[in-house]
Amino acid sequence: MSNPTDLTRLEKLTALIRHYILTASTAAGSGHPTSSLSAVELMTALLFGGIFRYDLDNPQFPNNDRLIFSKGHATPLFYSLWVAAGKLTGEYFEANYRKFGSPLEGHPSVTFPYVEAATGSLGQGLSVGVGLAINARYLDMLPYRTYVLLGDSEMAEGSVWEAMELAAHYKLDNLVGIGDINRLGQRGETMYGWDIQSYVNRVWAFGWETIPVDGHSLQEVLAAYEKALTVKGKPVMILAKTIKGKGISFIEDKNGWHGKALNQEECDRALGELGDVDLNIRGEMARPENKTPEVPPSVPVASFDYPPDKKVATRKAYGNALARLGPANLNIVSIDGEVSNSTMAEIFGKACPDRFFEMYIAEQNMADVGLGLATRGKIPFASTFAAFWCRAFDQIRMAQYSEPNLKFVGSHAGVSIGYDGPSQMGLEDLAMFRALGDSVVVYPADAVATERLVEEMVKHRGIAYMRTTREATPILYSPDDQFPLGGCKVLRHSQKDRATVVGAGITLFEALAAYDTLQKMGIAIRVIDLYSIKPIAAATLADAAQATGTILTVEDHYPAGGIGEAVMSALAAKAVPVYSLAVTKKPKSGSPEELLNYEDISREAIVKKVREILGL
Amino acid sequence: MSNPTDLTRLEKLTALIRHYILTASTAAGSGHPTSSLSAVELMTALLFGGIFRYDLDNPQFPNNDRLIFSKGHATPLFYSLWVAAGKLTGEYFEANYRKFGSPLEGHPSVTFPYVEAATGSLGQGLSVGVGLAINARYLDMLPYRTYVLLGDSEMAEGSVWEAMELAAHYKLDNLVGIGDINRLGQRGETMYGWDIQSYVNRVWAFGWETIPVDGHSLQEVLAAYEKALTVKGKPVMILAKTIKGKGISFIEDKNGWHGKALNQEECDRALGELGDVDLNIRGEMARPENKTPEVPPSVPVASFDYPPDKKVATRKAYGNALARLGPANLNIVSIDGEVSNSTMAEIFGKACPDRFFEMYIAEQNMADVGLGLATRGKIPFASTFAAFWCRAFDQIRMAQYSEPNLKFVGSHAGVSIGYDGPSQMGLEDLAMFRALGDSVVVYPADAVATERLVEEMVKHRGIAYMRTTREATPILYSPDDQFPLGGCKVLRHSQKDRATVVGAGITLFEALAAYDTLQKMGIAIRVIDLYSIKPIAAATLADAAQATGTILTVEDHYPAGGIGEAVMSALAAKAVPVYSLAVTKKPKSGSPEELLNYEDISREAIVKKVREILGL
């Protein structure tokens, strides 16, 4: 590819791309032109130098190479590339960049069809790329390659190094990182400046092939990509020394120009420096191969059965359910953070070993690997302790903007895990997953509900979270019971109910025991299993509130953002009193019973609170 | 130190420590004996080999060396060390380990006086250590050293590599990491097994001195510590090849023994293998130096003034406030995630450069550096975009269990940041910080409230979070106004109020504008500035609800766990209708006004909703 004529053409494309980087950000009045200018040659050579294989008319074509801008703020460059590819006019870009309602948002949004995943919170793109590359190599068995453009500032994020180690572990030679080492971060120099060798050392030590280059030499950059294609058995990182603001003398390598558009006068001056630019030239992309993903035969969904007299932990039922559904739905993939013998994802891992990927103790990377798999049509179930999903909250938050079909499972919820103490107790997970703009949150109490809710999670397209319990719990339901999302189960009710107790998971059994005690005292209560926390059965709750006069929620979770507040939100406009019992003291080691009592979320606490509410 | 007699004594201590590791975990019926046994020589040599300097009668003595068990599950070892030091009897340990109410919890808790910080969520201890070492070197100027014991599994966490890079950047030669490379994680082999060279390569590449050793040779381990003391200008990591379960033949290097106590029969067999153990031997620790922290002179608190007719962003007022208070309170320290020109922490950085530490884009490490500083009596203010605190939620969650005096500040809250789009918008931060068991959450609307609330954060001992706004907002208050935590400001009220609108931050100004519009329509509303979201002014809200009949909350945040639910929680038992306006559509790029309108949290949306509630 890199003969002189081609290089001249690529050079002309870089001028066109620089032109629109400048004009569109100036037209918008904001954006990141300098961070874009440093990577122009890197991206031009990749996309239009014969390396990147892509069907421009079919962004979802399974054989397309994949490109992730982990440095998501470089959208002036990103959109300019699609102008150069002929899929966007320069005028449209200039008129619509960062405008309300436009697909050309400040950071990449999936509204724009050439965006694989929303980025903008730094240090996440490489993990998404690991997901894409795992899919190509181990699942779809397709020859597409994944390219990830990283900024140097974001390489300070630990998540980048999680992606590094996992990519090397899985020998992802179909993954190419491109480090745009332009020395300057938002407010000054990065930790390593232009010490390219320090990047080479670190990336090499993490098991990658490294190729240092002058990031503004099209010839060197092209040679690097060509070399990358030949590397076997490990991922490749091109580490490019670049200049922030490259090409425009008065902003080149200058601090204070991060995230700033040029004003019109500066822009005119900058365009003058670019000289004559051929705005009609367009680049060509190489064509992808046309292979079909391998699809092994599937089998019908098996049924399940739990003896009604044996206790089963919902985490175990989760593993059973996934293993049961896996052979029938070949898109189901399980990833786990080195605790599969606790989350019980190992049951799936044994049933479908080709679709189980150990993610080790690196939850941030795991979440984005899940996102990457989801963008290629898989249905990833990512699991760890509920508490440790906090580790990946930023990745989870960002994932929602890619609108993925992605499932999270958190085991060891609440103080009822017992002796290990608060570091291992998920007490914020419901708040975290409820906080997502569009999410489903389920919390089964028994094995049957778990099995059915895993089925619902598979059926529902979107982000869904299941909370499971460490301790074995009794079987409450029969396999014929249905558990639609947004539903609940009214387990005890009578005409004489004087209060409604809403439990879920472990506290449901406390509520049922409290029912028995209160019954003996002549006090009838309604008991609801709120297995679906989001969406929530607002109508049933409102009916219960009206019929019984008051609601008491009981949860093994901190109060903020939990079940109590979910119920209050559902009933807020109804002027119904809602009381709640939740974890309010700093938890400690102890038996589950001791801790439920200590936190006043036990059967005794419920009995006491109901009597107090009723003035007894 | 390492003459033959001393080594014999240390060997006897290792036998005693192994004894109690086994007996106490067996007595508890749970715990992690095998993960403890691998690090016995590493810790015995450190504490009792003349390296570690510590005043056993004064754990808070500023000159004490500091020890963090980042592999927090190794508490059988940790407590055994204090038995060996004579500060705990073996009988007490056996009788109380993991018992409800005991300080000897399953993972280290600050209830036990020799614990510097609660650990147990992996990969966090090294960052705490960086905070301790920064304090020693740059703030207190004390010669104490910080030692951090890490497991090999947890080195998969990106946060560990964040700590690595920052420790090297700050040339922390007073920090020593000890990697216990025992090959086995919870459910099988780690990514790197016993490939010690792969650890050496990576740690070296991150700028550390590395010392590989046989972790069971007391002589080698002692020599490593002695060498570590001589290294200048960079931190040191001892990388020890060890055996999980070391010393007990039937659990040595065996998978399936993670987090499992031996039963009594196995324990007896194991004790038999230990042979004769001198349970009366005790180790001696070296004495620390006796230096006093350097305390530069402080100055009185300056006053402040904002012209009432000029708009000021609360993020800027935050920087002003911190710079104003800094010279008067020498414990105030600012750490920032490479966005100090956005959070405006740079104002403090310029005023008090010796107490500002650039943490680069590595929020997880930043949170724990803050924790480390807090444990040494500093009042760290850690700042980044509100959205990016999600990155450190697990560190923040864990920090609460150390009960630190630690402040977080999140700028660029909500959709009102505008053009950059959702990746940069903090829309879950209130839920996240409210979810902590014991936290303060404040959200000032103007510069004056910001100044006063920063003062309140300094005065309050505990975790506090301030949310600031990107856009400049009008001045509402005078410097004489007070902003106690748990208070609110009733800004508009009359006898005729028919509804109460509760805003905070940016939405308060929308509420005030809606007041004017409704006023012209003849509809009186009460307007409350809920600057303190936790604790919350429940009584004032209840009064307003009763007086006006209904409450409408308006927030630039997702509904779950935000201001609406905080108000509902405060009023839940009151049977008052609470309506809420919050961000419910996927945000996008646009102007602040376009986005407030799009999300129905603008003045127009408030007017419309109030009229709807009133049936108009």
Coordinates of N, CA and C in Angstrom, one line a residue, chain B residues 103-259:
Chain B
P103 N -13.7 -7.3 68.0 CA -13.0 -6.5 67.1 C -12.2 -7.3 66.0
L104 N -12.2 -8.6 66.3 CA -11.4 -9.5 65.4 C -12.3 -10.0 64.2
E105 N -12.7 -9.0 63.3 CA -13.6 -9.4 62.3 C -13.0 -10.2 61.2
G106 N -13.8 -10.7 60.3 CA -13.4 -11.6 59.2 C -12.4 -10.8 58.3
H107 N -12.6 -9.6 58.1 CA -11.6 -8.7 57.3 C -11.3 -7.6 58.3
P108 N -10.1 -7.0 58.1 CA -9.7 -6.0 59.1 C -10.6 -4.8 59.2
S109 N -10.9 -4.5 60.5 CA -11.9 -3.5 60.8 C -11.1 -2.5 61.7
V110 N -11.4 -1.2 61.6 CA -10.7 -0.2 62.5 C -11.1 -0.3 63.9
T111 N -12.1 -1.2 64.2 CA -12.4 -1.5 65.6 C -11.2 -2.1 66.3
F112 N -10.3 -2.8 65.6 CA -9.1 -3.3 66.1 C -8.0 -2.3 66.0
P113 N -7.4 -1.9 67.1 CA -6.6 -0.6 67.0 C -5.3 -0.7 66.1
Y114 N -4.9 -1.9 65.7 CA -3.7 -2.0 64.9 C -4.0 -2.0 63.4
V115 N -5.3 -1.8 63.1 CA -5.7 -1.7 61.7 C -5.7 -0.3 61.3
E116 N -4.9 0.0 60.2 CA -4.8 1.4 59.7 C -6.1 1.8 58.9
A117 N -6.5 0.8 58.1 CA -7.7 1.1 57.3 C -8.4 -0.2 57.0
A118 N -9.7 -0.2 56.9 CA -10.5 -1.4 56.6 C -10.1 -1.9 55.2
T119 N -9.8 -3.2 55.1 CA -9.6 -3.7 53.7 C -10.5 -5.0 53.6
G120 N -10.4 -5.6 52.4 CA -11.2 -6.7 52.2 C -11.8 -6.7 50.8
S121 N -12.0 -5.6 50.2 CA -12.2 -5.5 48.8 C -10.8 -5.3 48.2
L122 N -10.5 -6.2 47.3 CA -9.0 -6.4 47.0 C -8.5 -5.2 46.1
G123 N -7.2 -5.1 46.1 CA -6.6 -4.1 45.2 C -6.6 -2.7 45.7
Q124 N -6.9 -2.5 47.0 CA -7.0 -1.1 47.5 C -5.9 -0.7 48.4
G125 N -5.3 -1.6 49.1 CA -4.3 -1.3 50.1 C -3.1 -0.5 49.7
L126 N -2.7 -0.8 48.4 CA -1.5 -0.1 48.0 C -1.8 1.4 47.8
S127 N -3.0 1.7 47.4 CA -3.3 3.1 47.3 C -3.4 3.8 48.6
V128 N -3.9 3.1 49.6 CA -3.9 3.7 51.0 C -2.5 3.9 51.4
G129 N -1.6 3.0 51.1 CA -0.2 3.1 51.4 C 0.4 4.3 50.7
V130 N 0.0 4.6 49.4 CA 0.5 5.8 48.7 C 0.1 7.0 49.5
G131 N -1.1 7.1 50.0 CA -1.5 8.2 50.8 C -0.7 8.4 52.1
L132 N -0.4 7.2 52.7 CA 0.4 7.3 54.0 C 1.8 7.8 53.6
A133 N 2.3 7.3 52.5 CA 3.7 7.6 52.2 C 3.8 9.1 51.7
I134 N 2.8 9.5 51.0 CA 2.8 10.9 50.6 C 2.8 11.8 51.8
N135 N 2.0 11.4 52.8 CA 1.9 12.2 54.0 C 3.3 12.2 54.7
A136 N 3.9 11.1 54.8 CA 5.2 11.1 55.5 C 6.2 11.9 54.8
R137 N 6.3 11.8 53.5 CA 7.4 12.5 52.7 C 7.1 14.0 52.4
Y138 N 5.8 14.3 52.1 CA 5.6 15.7 51.7 C 4.8 16.5 52.7
L139 N 4.2 15.9 53.6 CA 3.3 16.7 54.5 C 3.9 16.7 56.0
D140 N 3.9 15.6 56.6 CA 4.4 15.5 58.0 C 5.9 15.5 58.0
M141 N 6.6 15.2 56.9 CA 8.0 15.1 56.8 C 8.6 14.2 58.0
L142 N 8.0 13.1 58.1 CA 8.4 12.1 59.1 C 9.1 10.9 58.5
P143 N 9.9 10.3 59.2 CA 10.7 9.2 58.6 C 10.0 7.8 58.6
Y144 N 8.7 7.8 59.0 CA 8.1 6.5 59.0 C 7.9 5.9 57.6
R145 N 7.9 4.5 57.6 CA 7.8 3.8 56.3 C 6.4 3.1 56.3
T146 N 5.9 2.9 55.1 CA 4.7 2.2 54.9 C 4.9 0.9 54.2
Y147 N 4.4 -0.2 54.8 CA 4.5 -1.5 54.2 C 3.1 -2.0 53.8
V148 N 3.0 -2.6 52.6 CA 1.7 -3.1 52.1 C 1.8 -4.5 51.7
L149 N 1.1 -5.4 52.3 CA 1.1 -6.8 51.9 C 0.0 -7.0 50.8
L150 N 0.4 -7.5 49.6 CA -0.6 -7.7 48.5 C -0.6 -9.2 48.2
G151 N -1.8 -9.6 47.8 CA -1.9 -11.0 47.3 C -1.7 -10.9 45.8
D152 N -1.4 -12.1 45.2 CA -1.2 -12.1 43.7 C -2.5 -11.9 42.9
S153 N -3.5 -12.5 43.4 CA -4.8 -12.4 42.7 C -5.2 -11.0 42.5
E154 N -5.0 -10.2 43.6 CA -5.5 -8.8 43.6 C -4.7 -7.9 42.7
M155 N -3.5 -8.4 42.3 CA -2.7 -7.6 41.4 C -3.3 -7.5 40.0
A156 N -4.4 -8.3 39.8 CA -5.2 -8.1 38.5 C -6.0 -6.9 38.5
E157 N -6.2 -6.3 39.7 CA -7.1 -5.1 39.8 C -6.3 -3.9 39.2
G158 N -6.9 -3.1 38.3 CA -6.3 -2.0 37.8 C -5.8 -0.9 38.8
S159 N -6.6 -0.9 39.9 CA -6.3 0.1 40.9 C -4.9 -0.1 41.5
V160 N -4.4 -1.3 41.5 CA -3.0 -1.6 42.0 C -2.0 -0.9 41.1
W161 N -2.3 -0.9 39.8 CA -1.3 -0.3 38.8 C -1.5 1.2 38.9
E162 N -2.6 1.7 39.2 CA -2.7 3.2 39.5 C -1.8 3.6 40.6
A163 N -1.9 2.8 41.7 CA -1.1 3.1 42.9 C 0.4 3.0 42.5
M164 N 0.7 2.0 41.7 CA 2.1 1.8 41.2 C 2.6 3.1 40.6
E165 N 1.9 3.5 39.6 CA 2.4 4.6 38.8 C 2.5 5.9 39.6
L166 N 1.5 6.1 40.5 CA 1.6 7.3 41.3 C 2.7 7.3 42.3
A167 N 2.9 6.1 42.9 CA 4.0 5.9 43.9 C 5.3 6.2 43.2
A168 N 5.5 5.7 42.0 CA 6.8 6.0 41.3 C 6.9 7.5 40.9
H169 N 5.8 8.0 40.5 CA 5.7 9.5 40.1 C 6.2 10.3 41.3
Y170 N 5.7 10.0 42.5 CA 6.0 10.8 43.7 C 7.3 10.3 44.4
K171 N 8.0 9.4 43.7 CA 9.3 8.9 44.2 C 9.2 8.4 45.7
L172 N 8.2 7.6 46.0 CA 8.0 7.2 47.4 C 8.9 6.1 47.8
D173 N 10.1 6.4 48.1 CA 11.1 5.4 48.6 C 10.8 5.0 50.1
N174 N 9.8 5.6 50.6 CA 9.3 5.2 52.0 C 8.2 4.2 51.9
L175 N 7.9 3.7 50.7 CA 6.8 2.7 50.5 C 7.4 1.4 50.1
V176 N 7.0 0.3 50.7 CA 7.4 -1.0 50.4 C 6.2 -1.9 50.2
G177 N 6.1 -2.4 49.0 CA 5.0 -3.4 48.7 C 5.6 -4.8 48.9
I178 N 4.8 -5.7 49.3 CA 5.2 -7.1 49.5 C 4.2 -8.0 48.8
G179 N 4.6 -8.5 47.7 CA 3.7 -9.4 46.9 C 3.8 -10.8 47.3
D180 N 2.7 -11.4 47.8 CA 2.7 -12.8 48.2 C 2.2 -13.6 47.1
I181 N 3.2 -14.1 46.3 CA 2.8 -14.8 45.0 C 2.7 -16.3 45.3
N182 N 1.5 -16.6 45.8 CA 1.2 -18.0 46.1 C 0.5 -18.8 45.0
R183 N 0.4 -18.2 43.9 CA -0.1 -18.9 42.7 C -1.6 -19.1 42.6
L184 N -2.2 -19.3 43.7 CA -3.6 -19.7 43.7 C -4.6 -18.6 44.1
G185 N -5.6 -18.4 43.3 CA -6.7 -17.5 43.7 C -7.8 -18.2 44.3
Q186 N -9.0 -17.6 44.3 CA -10.1 -18.3 45.0 C -10.6 -19.5 44.3
R187 N -10.6 -19.5 42.9 CA -11.1 -20.7 42.3 C -10.1 -21.4 41.3
G188 N -8.9 -21.0 41.5 CA -7.9 -21.7 40.6 C -6.6 -20.9 40.5
E189 N -5.8 -21.2 39.5 CA -4.6 -20.5 39.3 C -4.8 -19.0 38.9
T190 N -3.9 -18.2 39.3 CA -3.9 -16.8 38.8 C -3.5 -16.7 37.4
M191 N -3.6 -15.5 36.7 CA -3.2 -15.4 35.4 C -1.7 -15.7 35.2
Y192 N -0.9 -15.5 36.2 CA 0.6 -15.6 36.0 C 1.2 -16.7 36.8
G193 N 0.4 -17.4 37.6 CA 0.9 -18.5 38.4 C 2.2 -18.1 39.2
W194 N 3.2 -18.9 39.1 CA 4.5 -18.7 39.8 C 5.5 -18.0 38.8
D195 N 5.0 -17.4 37.8 CA 5.9 -16.7 36.9 C 6.4 -15.4 37.5
I196 N 7.3 -15.5 38.5 CA 7.7 -14.3 39.2 C 8.3 -13.3 38.3
Q197 N 9.0 -13.7 37.3 CA 9.6 -12.8 36.3 C 8.5 -11.8 35.7
S198 N 7.3 -12.4 35.5 CA 6.3 -11.5 34.9 C 5.9 -10.4 35.9
Y199 N 5.9 -10.7 37.1 CA 5.6 -9.7 38.1 C 6.8 -8.7 38.2
V200 N 8.0 -9.2 38.2 CA 9.2 -8.3 38.2 C 9.1 -7.4 37.0
N201 N 8.9 -7.9 35.8 CA 8.9 -7.1 34.6 C 7.8 -5.9 34.8
R202 N 6.6 -6.3 35.2 CA 5.6 -5.3 35.2 C 5.8 -4.2 36.3
V203 N 6.2 -4.7 37.5 CA 6.5 -3.7 38.5 C 7.7 -2.8 38.2
W204 N 8.7 -3.4 37.6 CA 9.9 -2.7 37.2 C 9.5 -1.6 36.2
A205 N 8.6 -2.1 35.2 CA 8.2 -1.2 34.1 C 7.4 0.0 34.7
F206 N 6.8 -0.2 35.8 CA 6.0 0.9 36.4 C 6.9 1.8 37.3
G207 N 8.2 1.6 37.3 CA 9.1 2.5 37.9 C 9.5 2.1 39.3
W208 N 9.3 0.9 39.7 CA 9.7 0.4 41.1 C 10.9 -0.4 41.1
E209 N 11.6 -0.4 42.2 CA 12.7 -1.3 42.4 C 12.0 -2.6 42.8
T210 N 12.5 -3.7 42.2 CA 11.9 -5.0 42.5 C 12.9 -5.9 43.2
I211 N 12.5 -6.7 44.1 CA 13.3 -7.7 44.8 C 12.6 -9.0 44.9
P212 N 12.9 -9.9 43.9 CA 12.3 -11.3 44.0 C 13.0 -12.1 45.1
V213 N 12.2 -12.8 45.8 CA 12.7 -13.7 46.9 C 11.9 -15.0 47.0
D214 N 12.6 -15.9 47.7 CA 11.8 -17.1 48.2 C 11.1 -16.6 49.5
G215 N 9.8 -16.6 49.4 CA 9.0 -16.0 50.5 C 9.0 -16.9 51.8
H216 N 9.6 -18.0 51.7 CA 9.6 -18.8 52.9 C 11.0 -18.9 53.5
S217 N 12.0 -18.3 52.9 CA 13.3 -18.2 53.5 C 13.4 -16.9 54.3
L218 N 13.5 -17.1 55.6 CA 13.5 -15.9 56.5 C 14.8 -15.1 56.2
Q219 N 15.8 -15.8 55.9 CA 17.1 -15.1 55.6 C 17.0 -14.2 54.3
E220 N 16.4 -14.8 53.3 CA 16.2 -14.0 52.0 C 15.3 -12.9 52.2
V221 N 14.2 -13.1 53.0 CA 13.2 -12.1 53.2 C 13.8 -11.0 54.0
L222 N 14.5 -11.3 55.0 CA 15.2 -10.2 55.8 C 16.2 -9.4 55.0
A223 N 16.9 -10.1 54.1 CA 17.9 -9.4 53.3 C 17.1 -8.5 52.3
A224 N 16.0 -8.9 51.9 CA 15.2 -8.1 50.9 C 14.7 -6.8 51.6
Y225 N 14.3 -6.9 52.9 CA 13.8 -5.7 53.6 C 15.0 -4.8 53.8
E226 N 16.2 -5.4 54.2 CA 17.3 -4.6 54.4 C 17.7 -3.9 53.1
K227 N 17.6 -4.5 52.0 CA 18.0 -3.9 50.8 C 16.9 -2.8 50.5
A228 N 15.7 -3.1 50.8 CA 14.6 -2.1 50.5 C 14.9 -0.8 51.2
L229 N 15.5 -0.9 52.4 CA 15.7 0.3 53.2 C 16.8 1.2 52.5
T230 N 17.6 0.6 51.6 CA 18.7 1.4 51.0 C 18.3 2.1 49.7
V231 N 17.1 1.7 49.2 CA 16.7 2.2 47.8 C 16.3 3.7 48.0
K232 N 16.8 4.5 47.1 CA 16.4 5.9 47.1 C 15.7 6.3 45.8
G233 N 14.7 7.2 46.0 CA 14.1 7.8 44.9 C 13.0 7.0 44.2
K234 N 12.7 5.8 44.7 CA 11.6 5.1 44.1 C 11.1 4.0 45.1
P235 N 9.8 3.6 45.0 CA 9.3 2.6 45.9 C 9.8 1.2 45.5
V236 N 9.7 0.3 46.5 CA 10.3 -1.0 46.3 C 9.2 -2.1 46.5
M237 N 9.2 -3.0 45.6 CA 8.3 -4.2 45.7 C 9.1 -5.5 45.9
I238 N 8.8 -6.1 47.0 CA 9.4 -7.4 47.2 C 8.4 -8.4 46.6
L239 N 8.9 -9.2 45.7 CA 8.0 -10.2 45.0 C 8.4 -11.6 45.5
A240 N 7.6 -12.2 46.3 CA 7.9 -13.4 47.0 C 7.2 -14.6 46.4
K241 N 8.0 -15.6 46.0 CA 7.4 -16.8 45.6 C 7.0 -17.6 46.9
T242 N 5.7 -17.9 47.0 CA 5.3 -18.5 48.3 C 4.4 -19.7 47.9
I243 N 4.0 -20.4 49.0 CA 3.1 -21.6 48.8 C 1.9 -21.4 49.6
K244 N 0.7 -21.4 49.0 CA -0.5 -21.3 49.7 C -0.6 -22.5 50.6
G245 N -1.0 -22.3 51.9 CA -1.1 -23.4 52.8 C 0.2 -23.9 53.4
K246 N 1.3 -23.1 53.1 CA 2.7 -23.5 53.5 C 2.8 -24.0 54.9
G247 N 3.4 -25.2 55.0 CA 3.7 -25.8 56.3 C 2.8 -26.9 56.7
I248 N 1.7 -27.0 55.9 CA 0.7 -28.1 56.2 C 0.6 -29.0 55.0
S249 N 1.2 -30.2 55.0 CA 1.3 -30.9 53.8 C 0.1 -31.1 53.0
F250 N -1.0 -31.4 53.6 CA -2.2 -31.8 52.9 C -3.0 -30.6 52.3
I251 N -2.6 -29.4 52.6 CA -3.3 -28.2 52.0 C -2.3 -27.4 51.2
E252 N -1.0 -27.7 51.3 CA 0.0 -26.9 50.5 C -0.2 -26.9 49.0
D253 N -0.3 -25.7 48.4 CA -0.4 -25.6 47.0 C -1.6 -26.4 46.4
K254 N -2.6 -26.6 47.2 CA -3.8 -27.3 46.7 C -4.9 -26.4 46.4
N255 N -5.5 -26.6 45.2 CA -6.7 -25.8 44.8 C -7.9 -26.3 45.7
G256 N -8.9 -25.5 45.8 CA -10.1 -25.9 46.6 C -10.0 -25.6 48.1
W257 N -8.9 -25.0 48.5 CA -8.7 -24.6 49.9 C -8.8 -23.1 50.2
H258 N -9.3 -22.4 49.2 CA -9.4 -20.9 49.5 C -10.6 -20.6 50.4
G259 N -10.3 -19.8 51.4 CA -11.4 -19.3 52.3 C -12.1 -20.5 53.0

